[in-house]
mmCIF file of C-alpha atoms in Angstrom:
data_model
loop_
_atom_site.group_PDB
_atom_site.id
_atom_site.type_symbol
_atom_site.label_atom_id
_atom_site.label_comp_id
_atom_site.label_asym_id
_atom_site.label_seq_id
_atom_site.Cartn_x
_atom_site.Cartn_y
_atom_site.Cartn_z
ATOM 1 C CA MET P 1 60.647 15.959 -17.882
ATOM 2 C CA GLU P 2 59.607 16.420 -14.256
ATOM 3 C CA GLU P 3 62.384 18.867 -13.443
ATOM 4 C CA SER P 4 62.542 20.679 -16.787
ATOM 5 C CA HIS P 5 61.490 24.019 -15.333
ATOM 6 C CA ALA P 6 62.510 26.145 -18.273
ATOM 7 C CA GLU P 7 63.212 29.833 -17.787
ATOM 8 C CA HIS P 8 60.499 30.677 -20.295
ATOM 9 C CA GLY P 9 57.161 29.127 -21.029
ATOM 10 C CA PRO P 10 54.819 27.025 -18.937
ATOM 11 C CA HIS P 11 55.528 23.705 -17.280
ATOM 12 C CA VAL P 12 54.321 21.026 -19.672
ATOM 13 C CA ILE P 13 53.005 18.042 -17.736
ATOM 14 C CA SER P 14 54.350 14.856 -19.335
ATOM 15 C CA ASN P 15 52.175 12.173 -20.937
ATOM 16 C CA LYS P 16 53.471 9.676 -18.403
ATOM 17 C CA VAL P 17 52.176 11.715 -15.442
ATOM 18 C CA LEU P 18 48.792 12.319 -17.111
ATOM 19 C CA ASN P 19 48.334 8.639 -18.009
ATOM 20 C CA GLN P 20 49.311 7.473 -14.514
ATOM 21 C CA THR P 21 46.866 9.921 -12.936
ATOM 22 C CA PHE P 22 44.049 8.725 -15.198
ATOM 23 C CA VAL P 23 44.694 5.036 -14.450
ATOM 24 C CA LEU P 24 44.853 5.808 -10.713
ATOM 25 C CA LEU P 25 41.525 7.693 -10.884
ATOM 26 C CA ILE P 26 39.789 4.770 -12.610
ATOM 27 C CA ILE P 27 41.202 2.252 -10.090
ATOM 28 C CA LEU P 28 40.061 4.424 -7.165
ATOM 29 C CA MET P 29 36.593 4.744 -8.706
ATOM 30 C CA LEU P 30 36.274 0.948 -8.974
ATOM 31 C CA LEU P 31 37.463 0.611 -5.354
ATOM 32 C CA THR P 32 34.738 2.995 -4.099
ATOM 33 C CA ILE P 33 32.083 1.033 -5.965
ATOM 34 C CA ILE P 34 33.338 -2.297 -4.577
ATOM 35 C CA ALA P 35 33.548 -0.934 -1.013
ATOM 36 C CA ALA P 36 29.995 0.456 -1.155
ATOM 37 C CA ARG P 37 28.294 -2.391 -3.024
ATOM 38 C CA ALA P 38 29.974 -5.344 -1.264
ATOM 39 C CA PRO P 39 27.500 -5.592 1.658
ATOM 40 C CA ILE P 40 24.512 -5.254 -0.736
ATOM 41 C CA ASP P 41 25.541 -7.399 -3.708
ATOM 42 C CA GLY P 42 28.150 -9.534 -1.952
ATOM 43 C CA PRO P 43 25.760 -12.138 -0.440
ATOM 44 C CA LYS P 44 24.134 -12.636 -3.894
ATOM 45 C CA TYR P 45 27.384 -13.721 -5.520
ATOM 46 C CA LEU P 46 29.164 -15.216 -2.506
ATOM 47 C CA PRO P 47 26.405 -16.878 -0.429
ATOM 48 C CA GLY P 48 28.982 -18.656 1.708
ATOM 49 C CA MET P 49 30.205 -15.371 3.140
ATOM 50 C CA VAL P 50 26.898 -13.950 4.377
ATOM 51 C CA ASP P 51 28.225 -13.594 7.934
ATOM 52 C CA PHE P 52 31.208 -11.605 6.713
ATOM 53 C CA PHE P 53 29.003 -9.157 4.805
ATOM 54 C CA LYS P 54 26.629 -8.894 7.784
ATOM 55 C CA LYS P 55 29.557 -7.611 9.845
ATOM 56 C CA TRP P 56 30.368 -5.172 7.060
ATOM 57 C CA GLU P 57 26.919 -3.577 7.479
ATOM 58 C CA TYR P 58 27.692 -2.596 11.061
ATOM 59 C CA ALA P 59 30.814 -0.829 9.861
ATOM 60 C CA TRP P 60 28.858 1.915 8.081
ATOM 61 C CA PRO P 61 30.915 4.746 9.662
ATOM 62 C CA VAL P 62 34.051 3.091 8.281
ATOM 63 C CA THR P 63 32.568 2.499 4.829
ATOM 64 C CA ASN P 64 31.441 6.146 4.746
ATOM 65 C CA LEU P 65 34.955 7.234 5.610
ATOM 66 C CA ILE P 66 36.413 4.912 2.945
ATOM 67 C CA ALA P 67 34.098 6.385 0.275
ATOM 68 C CA LEU P 68 34.908 9.984 1.220
ATOM 69 C CA GLY P 69 38.608 9.237 1.743
ATOM 70 C CA ILE P 70 38.836 7.814 -1.780
ATOM 71 C CA ALA P 71 36.920 10.824 -3.148
ATOM 72 C CA VAL P 72 39.408 13.166 -1.451
ATOM 73 C CA ILE P 73 42.394 11.242 -2.887
ATOM 74 C CA LYS P 74 40.795 11.443 -6.353
ATOM 75 C CA ALA P 75 40.173 15.180 -5.943
ATOM 76 C CA VAL P 76 43.764 15.839 -4.830
ATOM 77 C CA ASN P 77 45.071 13.969 -7.881
ATOM 78 C CA VAL P 78 42.845 15.908 -10.277
ATOM 79 C CA ILE P 79 43.892 19.224 -8.677
ATOM 80 C CA GLN P 80 47.605 18.405 -8.565
ATOM 81 C CA TYR P 81 48.122 16.847 -11.996
ATOM 82 C CA PHE P 82 45.152 17.646 -14.274
ATOM 83 C CA MET P 83 44.785 21.214 -13.020
ATOM 84 C CA GLY P 84 48.574 21.510 -12.710
ATOM 85 C CA VAL P 85 48.574 23.050 -9.230
ATOM 86 C CA LYS P 86 51.656 21.008 -8.323
ATOM 87 C CA TYR P 87 53.649 22.973 -10.900
ATOM 88 C CA ALA P 88 51.858 26.325 -10.463
ATOM 89 C CA SER P 89 53.132 29.420 -8.677
ATOM 90 C CA ASN P 90 52.803 29.741 -4.900
ATOM 91 C CA LEU P 91 50.111 32.399 -5.249
ATOM 92 C CA SER P 92 47.963 30.028 -7.342
ATOM 93 C CA LYS P 93 48.494 27.310 -4.726
ATOM 94 C CA VAL P 94 47.222 29.626 -1.970
ATOM 95 C CA TYR P 95 44.001 30.179 -3.930
ATOM 96 C CA ALA P 96 43.608 26.515 -4.832
ATOM 97 C CA VAL P 97 43.980 25.441 -1.185
ATOM 98 C CA GLY P 98 42.021 28.423 0.184
ATOM 99 C CA GLY P 99 38.719 27.396 -1.391
ATOM 100 C CA PHE P 100 38.824 23.970 0.208
ATOM 101 C CA VAL P 101 39.891 25.377 3.586
ATOM 102 C CA GLY P 102 36.819 27.648 3.478
ATOM 103 C CA PHE P 103 34.679 24.656 2.518
ATOM 104 C CA THR P 104 35.971 22.656 5.511
ATOM 105 C CA LEU P 105 35.290 25.569 7.855
ATOM 106 C CA LEU P 106 31.590 25.432 6.868
ATOM 107 C CA PHE P 107 31.352 22.151 8.741
ATOM 108 C CA ILE P 108 31.995 23.900 12.076
ATOM 109 C CA LEU P 109 28.201 24.228 12.015
ATOM 110 C CA PHE P 110 28.059 20.539 12.989
ATOM 111 C CA TRP P 111 29.324 21.546 16.413
ATOM 112 C CA ASP P 112 25.997 23.251 16.994
ATOM 113 C CA TYR P 113 23.874 20.391 15.618
ATOM 114 C CA ALA P 114 25.763 17.818 17.662
ATOM 115 C CA GLY P 115 25.231 19.829 20.831
ATOM 116 C CA ARG P 116 21.428 19.958 20.910
ATOM 117 C CA ALA P 117 18.271 18.233 19.752
ATOM 118 C CA TRP P 118 16.956 18.602 16.196
ATOM 119 C CA GLU P 119 14.586 21.564 15.888
ATOM 120 C CA PRO P 120 10.940 20.466 15.642
ATOM 121 C CA VAL P 121 9.241 21.749 12.483
ATOM 122 C CA ARG P 122 5.488 21.639 11.934
ATOM 123 C CA GLY P 123 4.435 18.835 9.609
ATOM 124 C CA TRP P 124 7.871 17.275 9.513
ATOM 125 C CA GLU P 125 7.846 15.066 12.548
ATOM 126 C CA LYS P 126 6.078 11.753 12.948
ATOM 127 C CA VAL P 127 4.279 13.201 15.975
ATOM 128 C CA PRO P 128 2.464 16.511 15.211
ATOM 129 C CA SER P 129 4.657 19.437 16.086
ATOM 130 C CA THR P 130 3.867 22.960 17.234
ATOM 131 C CA ALA P 131 7.009 24.432 15.670
ATOM 132 C CA LEU P 132 7.059 26.865 18.555
ATOM 133 C CA PRO P 133 10.021 27.905 20.669
ATOM 134 C CA ARG P 134 11.584 25.102 22.695
ATOM 135 C CA ASP P 135 10.377 26.261 26.066
ATOM 136 C CA PHE P 136 6.780 26.691 24.871
ATOM 137 C CA ASP P 137 4.456 23.912 26.014
ATOM 138 C CA ASN P 138 0.821 24.732 25.199
ATOM 139 C CA ASP P 139 -2.222 22.518 25.565
ATOM 140 C CA GLY P 140 -2.927 20.373 22.520
ATOM 141 C CA GLY P 141 0.662 20.702 21.381
ATOM 142 C CA VAL P 142 3.213 17.948 21.569
ATOM 143 C CA PRO P 143 4.582 17.435 25.035
ATOM 144 C CA TYR P 144 7.960 19.055 24.980
ATOM 145 C CA LYS P 145 9.696 16.058 26.468
ATOM 146 C CA GLN P 146 8.805 13.849 23.473
ATOM 147 C CA TYR P 147 11.737 15.189 21.515
ATOM 148 C CA PRO P 148 14.869 13.170 22.138
ATOM 149 C CA GLY P 149 17.359 14.952 24.319
ATOM 150 C CA ASN P 150 14.755 17.241 25.848
ATOM 151 C CA GLU P 151 13.573 15.034 28.723
ATOM 152 C CA LYS P 152 15.977 16.565 31.190
ATOM 153 C CA ALA P 153 15.115 20.119 30.246
ATOM 154 C CA HIS P 154 11.445 19.286 30.708
ATOM 155 C CA GLU P 155 12.004 17.865 34.197
ATOM 156 C CA SER P 156 13.874 20.921 35.386
ATOM 157 C CA LYS P 157 11.146 23.154 33.933
ATOM 158 C CA SER P 158 8.302 21.320 35.672
ATOM 159 C CA GLU P 159 9.970 21.759 39.041
ATOM 160 C CA HIS P 160 9.120 25.467 39.023
ATOM 161 C CA MET O 1 60.650 45.337 -22.105
ATOM 162 C CA SER O 2 57.466 44.138 -23.744
ATOM 163 C CA SER O 3 58.223 45.783 -27.078
ATOM 164 C CA HIS O 4 61.708 44.320 -26.942
ATOM 165 C CA GLN O 5 60.334 40.830 -26.541
ATOM 166 C CA GLN O 6 57.919 41.265 -29.445
ATOM 167 C CA VAL O 7 60.756 42.222 -31.752
ATOM 168 C CA LEU O 8 62.590 39.045 -30.803
ATOM 169 C CA ASP O 9 59.625 36.739 -31.363
ATOM 170 C CA PRO O 10 56.721 37.973 -33.502
ATOM 171 C CA ASP O 11 54.510 35.043 -32.405
ATOM 172 C CA ALA O 12 54.981 35.626 -28.676
ATOM 173 C CA PRO O 13 51.893 36.805 -26.764
ATOM 174 C CA VAL O 14 51.699 40.529 -25.999
ATOM 175 C CA VAL O 15 52.819 41.510 -22.515
ATOM 176 C CA TYR O 16 50.548 44.291 -21.280
ATOM 177 C CA GLU O 17 52.211 47.282 -19.696
ATOM 178 C CA GLN O 18 51.172 46.577 -16.107
ATOM 179 C CA TYR O 19 53.126 43.300 -16.092
ATOM 180 C CA GLU O 20 56.821 42.654 -15.678
ATOM 181 C CA ASP O 21 56.957 39.734 -18.065
ATOM 182 C CA ILE O 22 54.816 37.042 -19.695
ATOM 183 C CA GLU O 23 55.116 34.675 -16.695
ATOM 184 C CA GLN O 24 53.649 37.254 -14.335
ATOM 185 C CA GLN O 25 50.853 38.042 -16.787
ATOM 186 C CA GLN O 26 49.949 34.371 -17.192
ATOM 187 C CA GLU O 27 50.063 33.841 -13.429
ATOM 188 C CA THR O 28 47.411 36.536 -12.936
ATOM 189 C CA TYR O 29 45.092 34.709 -15.372
ATOM 190 C CA ILE O 30 45.472 31.456 -13.476
ATOM 191 C CA VAL O 31 45.081 33.106 -10.053
ATOM 192 C CA GLY O 32 41.973 34.923 -11.327
ATOM 193 C CA MET O 33 40.454 31.676 -12.558
ATOM 194 C CA TRP O 34 41.167 30.028 -9.207
ATOM 195 C CA ALA O 35 39.529 32.950 -7.395
ATOM 196 C CA PHE O 36 36.408 32.250 -9.463
ATOM 197 C CA LEU O 37 36.643 28.538 -8.657
ATOM 198 C CA VAL O 38 36.828 29.397 -4.930
ATOM 199 C CA THR O 39 33.405 31.071 -5.246
ATOM 200 C CA GLU O 40 32.152 27.941 -7.018
ATOM 201 C CA VAL O 41 33.512 25.717 -4.238
ATOM 202 C CA MET O 42 31.605 27.821 -1.704
ATOM 203 C CA MET O 43 28.374 27.685 -3.752
ATOM 204 C CA PHE O 44 28.468 23.884 -3.967
ATOM 205 C CA GLY O 45 29.873 23.829 -0.411
ATOM 206 C CA ALA O 46 26.638 25.185 1.052
ATOM 207 C CA LEU O 47 24.699 22.405 -0.696
ATOM 208 C CA PHE O 48 27.140 19.746 0.508
ATOM 209 C CA LEU O 49 26.686 21.095 4.033
ATOM 210 C CA VAL O 50 22.882 20.832 3.808
ATOM 211 C CA TYR O 51 23.265 17.315 2.412
ATOM 212 C CA SER O 52 25.581 16.306 5.290
ATOM 213 C CA LEU O 53 23.189 17.604 7.940
ATOM 214 C CA TYR O 54 20.207 15.648 6.574
ATOM 215 C CA ARG O 55 22.264 12.571 5.855
ATOM 216 C CA TRP O 56 23.411 12.623 9.464
ATOM 217 C CA ASN O 57 19.906 13.078 10.812
ATOM 218 C CA PHE O 58 18.198 10.550 8.498
ATOM 219 C CA LYS O 59 21.071 8.033 8.449
ATOM 220 C CA GLY O 60 19.286 4.754 7.730
ATOM 221 C CA GLU O 61 16.566 6.262 5.556
ATOM 222 C CA PHE O 62 18.953 7.824 3.044
ATOM 223 C CA PHE O 63 20.139 4.316 2.219
ATOM 224 C CA ILE O 64 16.557 3.242 1.395
ATOM 225 C CA PHE O 65 15.905 6.356 -0.737
ATOM 226 C CA HIS O 66 19.138 5.962 -2.695
ATOM 227 C CA GLU O 67 18.119 2.465 -3.845
ATOM 228 C CA GLU O 68 15.933 4.104 -6.513
ATOM 229 C CA LEU O 69 19.044 5.618 -8.142
ATOM 230 C CA SER O 70 21.094 3.543 -10.566
ATOM 231 C CA TRP O 71 24.687 3.252 -9.362
ATOM 232 C CA GLN O 72 25.575 1.646 -12.721
ATOM 233 C CA LEU O 73 24.485 4.719 -14.724
ATOM 234 C CA GLY O 74 26.144 6.980 -12.154
ATOM 235 C CA GLY O 75 29.359 4.953 -12.435
ATOM 236 C CA LEU O 76 29.250 5.165 -16.217
ATOM 237 C CA ASN O 77 28.957 8.938 -15.890
ATOM 238 C CA THR O 78 31.887 9.066 -13.464
ATOM 239 C CA MET O 79 33.975 7.175 -16.005
ATOM 240 C CA ASN O 80 32.743 9.595 -18.673
ATOM 241 C CA LEU O 81 33.789 12.700 -16.735
ATOM 242 C CA LEU O 82 37.151 11.241 -15.678
ATOM 243 C CA LEU O 83 37.918 10.454 -19.310
ATOM 244 C CA SER O 84 36.813 13.921 -20.446
ATOM 245 C CA SER O 85 38.981 15.496 -17.739
ATOM 246 C CA PHE O 86 41.937 13.405 -18.904
ATOM 247 C CA TRP O 87 41.422 14.525 -22.513
ATOM 248 C CA MET O 88 41.100 18.123 -21.362
ATOM 249 C CA ALA O 89 44.478 17.870 -19.602
ATOM 250 C CA LYS O 90 45.885 16.440 -22.860
ATOM 251 C CA ALA O 91 44.351 19.339 -24.816
ATOM 252 C CA VAL O 92 46.062 21.864 -22.512
ATOM 253 C CA GLN O 93 49.346 20.012 -22.978
ATOM 254 C CA ALA O 94 48.911 20.094 -26.785
ATOM 255 C CA ALA O 95 48.103 23.835 -26.613
ATOM 256 C CA GLN O 96 51.292 24.455 -24.616
ATOM 257 C CA LEU O 97 53.283 22.606 -27.285
ATOM 258 C CA LYS O 98 51.413 24.608 -29.997
ATOM 259 C CA ASN O 99 50.054 21.432 -31.587
ATOM 260 C CA ILE O 100 46.679 22.833 -32.709
ATOM 261 C CA LYS O 101 45.578 19.690 -34.548
ATOM 262 C CA LYS O 102 46.076 17.496 -31.489
ATOM 263 C CA GLN O 103 44.493 20.113 -29.262
ATOM 264 C CA MET O 104 41.310 20.174 -31.389
ATOM 265 C CA LYS O 105 41.184 16.367 -31.367
ATOM 266 C CA PHE O 106 41.269 16.198 -27.566
ATOM 267 C CA LEU O 107 38.788 19.063 -27.162
ATOM 268 C CA THR O 108 36.372 17.229 -29.483
ATOM 269 C CA GLY O 109 36.747 14.120 -27.319
ATOM 270 C CA THR O 110 36.006 16.190 -24.205
ATOM 271 C CA VAL O 111 32.819 17.625 -25.723
ATOM 272 C CA ILE O 112 31.628 14.187 -26.858
ATOM 273 C CA CYS O 113 32.113 12.852 -23.292
ATOM 274 C CA ALA O 114 30.266 15.866 -21.877
ATOM 275 C CA ILE O 115 27.304 15.322 -24.226
ATOM 276 C CA GLY O 116 27.365 11.616 -23.329
ATOM 277 C CA PHE O 117 27.186 12.636 -19.680
ATOM 278 C CA LEU O 118 24.060 14.701 -20.328
ATOM 279 C CA VAL O 119 22.427 11.878 -22.321
ATOM 280 C CA ILE O 120 22.980 9.413 -19.447
ATOM 281 C CA LYS O 121 21.766 12.066 -16.983
ATOM 282 C CA ALA O 122 18.558 12.446 -19.038
ATOM 283 C CA MET O 123 18.144 8.647 -18.974
ATOM 284 C CA GLU O 124 18.181 8.865 -15.171
ATOM 285 C CA TRP O 125 16.049 11.974 -14.787
ATOM 286 C CA ILE O 126 13.193 11.294 -17.218
ATOM 287 C CA PRO O 127 11.996 8.030 -15.553
ATOM 288 C CA LYS O 128 12.045 9.890 -12.202
ATOM 289 C CA PHE O 129 9.269 12.135 -13.565
ATOM 290 C CA GLU O 130 7.222 9.068 -14.549
ATOM 291 C CA HIS O 131 7.783 7.423 -11.160
ATOM 292 C CA HIS O 132 6.677 10.578 -9.302
ATOM 293 C CA LEU O 133 10.042 10.984 -7.619
ATOM 294 C CA VAL O 134 10.460 14.654 -8.604
ATOM 295 C CA PRO O 135 9.809 16.758 -5.472
ATOM 296 C CA ASN O 136 6.874 18.804 -6.810
ATOM 297 C CA ASN O 137 3.122 18.347 -6.204
ATOM 298 C CA SER O 138 3.150 14.948 -7.899
ATOM 299 C CA PHE O 139 5.750 13.483 -5.529
ATOM 300 C CA ILE O 140 4.741 10.054 -4.213
ATOM 301 C CA TRP O 141 6.685 7.938 -1.731
ATOM 302 C CA PRO O 142 6.941 4.963 -1.682
ATOM 303 C CA PRO O 143 7.003 4.509 -5.470
ATOM 304 C CA ALA O 144 4.603 2.021 -7.082
ATOM 305 C CA HIS O 145 7.406 -0.425 -7.955
ATOM 306 C CA PRO O 146 10.328 0.323 -5.642
ATOM 307 C CA HIS O 147 13.766 -1.085 -6.475
ATOM 308 C CA GLY O 148 14.609 -1.219 -2.805
ATOM 309 C CA SER O 149 12.456 -1.704 0.294
ATOM 310 C CA GLY O 150 10.510 1.539 -0.319
ATOM 311 C CA GLY O 151 10.397 2.298 3.405
ATOM 312 C CA GLY O 152 11.116 5.476 5.307
ATOM 313 C CA SER O 153 9.173 8.670 5.846
ATOM 314 C CA PRO O 154 7.741 10.395 2.714
ATOM 315 C CA GLU O 155 8.822 13.819 4.042
ATOM 316 C CA HIS O 156 12.381 12.618 4.433
ATOM 317 C CA ALA O 157 12.307 11.013 0.976
ATOM 318 C CA ARG O 158 11.281 14.395 -0.392
ATOM 319 C CA VAL O 159 14.332 16.007 1.222
ATOM 320 C CA PHE O 160 16.585 13.382 -0.355
ATOM 321 C CA TYR O 161 15.125 13.891 -3.834
ATOM 322 C CA SER O 162 15.181 17.695 -3.485
ATOM 323 C CA LEU O 163 18.882 17.502 -2.671
ATOM 324 C CA TYR O 164 19.453 15.012 -5.495
ATOM 325 C CA PHE O 165 17.751 17.183 -8.127
ATOM 326 C CA ILE O 166 19.248 20.469 -6.913
ATOM 327 C CA MET O 167 22.808 19.188 -6.639
ATOM 328 C CA THR O 168 22.928 17.077 -9.812
ATOM 329 C CA GLY O 169 20.897 19.799 -11.580
ATOM 330 C CA LEU O 170 23.339 22.550 -10.670
ATOM 331 C CA HIS O 171 26.175 20.243 -11.695
ATOM 332 C CA GLY O 172 24.390 19.476 -14.979
ATOM 333 C CA LEU O 173 24.047 23.204 -15.632
ATOM 334 C CA HIS O 174 27.814 23.502 -15.177
ATOM 335 C CA VAL O 175 28.303 20.693 -17.705
ATOM 336 C CA ILE O 176 26.115 22.567 -20.230
ATOM 337 C CA ILE O 177 28.096 25.800 -19.651
ATOM 338 C CA GLY O 178 31.292 23.764 -20.034
ATOM 339 C CA ILE O 179 30.140 22.387 -23.414
ATOM 340 C CA ILE O 180 29.378 25.942 -24.598
ATOM 341 C CA ALA O 181 32.755 27.229 -23.335
ATOM 342 C CA ILE O 182 34.734 24.411 -24.984
ATOM 343 C CA SER O 183 32.801 24.844 -28.260
ATOM 344 C CA ILE O 184 33.524 28.594 -28.317
ATOM 345 C CA LEU O 185 37.196 27.881 -27.571
ATOM 346 C CA MET O 186 37.344 25.371 -30.432
ATOM 347 C CA PHE O 187 35.650 27.783 -32.839
ATOM 348 C CA MET O 188 38.003 30.634 -31.923
ATOM 349 C CA THR O 189 41.047 28.398 -32.193
ATOM 350 C CA LYS O 190 39.828 27.194 -35.602
ATOM 351 C CA VAL O 191 39.310 30.699 -37.025
ATOM 352 C CA LYS O 192 42.580 31.845 -35.371
ATOM 353 C CA ALA O 193 40.880 34.618 -33.400
ATOM 354 C CA LYS O 194 43.179 37.432 -32.313
ATOM 355 C CA VAL O 195 42.448 36.978 -28.609
ATOM 356 C CA ILE O 196 43.967 33.507 -28.619
ATOM 357 C CA THR O 197 47.711 34.111 -28.587
ATOM 358 C CA ASP O 198 48.862 31.232 -26.417
ATOM 359 C CA TYR O 199 47.698 28.240 -24.344
ATOM 360 C CA ILE O 200 46.066 30.353 -21.592
ATOM 361 C CA PRO O 201 42.437 30.306 -22.901
ATOM 362 C CA THR O 202 42.613 26.493 -23.122
ATOM 363 C CA GLU O 203 44.091 26.365 -19.617
ATOM 364 C CA MET O 204 41.228 28.561 -18.266
ATOM 365 C CA VAL O 205 38.501 26.419 -19.829
ATOM 366 C CA GLY O 206 40.422 23.349 -18.639
ATOM 367 C CA LEU O 207 40.499 24.537 -15.023
ATOM 368 C CA TYR O 208 36.731 25.073 -15.169
ATOM 369 C CA TRP O 209 36.150 21.651 -16.688
ATOM 370 C CA HIS O 210 38.301 19.874 -14.083
ATOM 371 C CA PHE O 211 36.274 21.645 -11.399
ATOM 372 C CA VAL O 212 33.074 20.187 -12.878
ATOM 373 C CA ASP O 213 34.747 16.766 -12.682
ATOM 374 C CA LEU O 214 35.763 17.431 -9.041
ATOM 375 C CA VAL O 215 32.164 18.128 -8.003
ATOM 376 C CA TRP O 216 30.996 14.880 -9.585
ATOM 377 C CA ILE O 217 33.769 12.923 -7.814
ATOM 378 C CA PHE O 218 31.987 13.835 -4.543
ATOM 379 C CA LEU O 219 28.393 13.671 -5.810
ATOM 380 C CA TYR O 220 28.783 10.095 -7.033
ATOM 381 C CA PRO O 221 29.631 8.401 -3.700
ATOM 382 C CA LEU O 222 27.286 10.694 -1.748
ATOM 383 C CA PHE O 223 24.161 9.965 -3.808
ATOM 384 C CA TYR O 224 24.719 6.688 -5.645
ATOM 385 C CA LEU O 225 26.932 4.708 -3.272
ATOM 386 C CA ILE O 226 25.453 5.234 0.183
ATOM 387 C CA PRO O 227 26.783 2.344 2.301
ATOM 388 C CA LYS O 228 24.290 -0.043 3.873
#
């Protein structure tokens, strides 16, 4: 069935492939739930393993990656088998991949956010903010150096 | 060439004159649908980007805010959409094999799952209005009877619930449009409308429906399963 690329007519995806994909999707969904809920519900049901679940809490970057990794595997399976991209023409594949490449490129913006302090916005910070340009330091406003990452900039400014 | 083919098989779909053959014509439909889905990916993409930025900045707090959402109901809805997507794929397969009866059966199943999704969604949304968790003037954080610790900054909680309502709301709108599209497809298949000559209309609606499922596959872990 897999290789029955007939000269005419579309590629019919077999029942076997569809069923396997569905079962895989359900298993992956259960895995995500278990991975995310284990440190929260785990100690309730397995009180003897509290220390183990405590360690799990520190691994939040890993658990985030597990959750997203599983979501990506699920998405690839839906695209390949349910949407039939695996058996589609090359032009369709370019479009199917292109959207997600564009989506990934959006995250280049993180480069900017990682490289400097979060912008202060009036009414949004725990300390009152002036929401003025970074180098502005007026009386009654928040001292500029209170924002994390700005201490150095403040020191160099005050030298003048 | 097209007229020649029609003489051979009176039931074969018409090949319009700008196309070489039926395969090329059908490929353009699928490529066109994917081009539309690319625009959809970018629309949701912007929202996912905003979500990621705030999640990154308010790391620990997002866990506290998400405790008010029910991961059980969300999981039930994930199951619902996966099943509906599976039935949709079966419906496309039945349409390719020209088994109209089977096709209608699977499309009905898909619509029932989609309506079930909306019912469960309403069960989640309506109590949020009563608990003042909708980010309008009545928004109150922490809630009177929090499921979790109820901590964190109220402004940041508002961001979380704005993102939650916008993203699941836009997704819900897509589910409603999907139900309408599948119902129209079923009606036209039933009355044997002239525009439906082959499996392509089912395939188009199917691609859209799988996309709706794809969005939920990411929304579920991002909103309902935030790791501690």
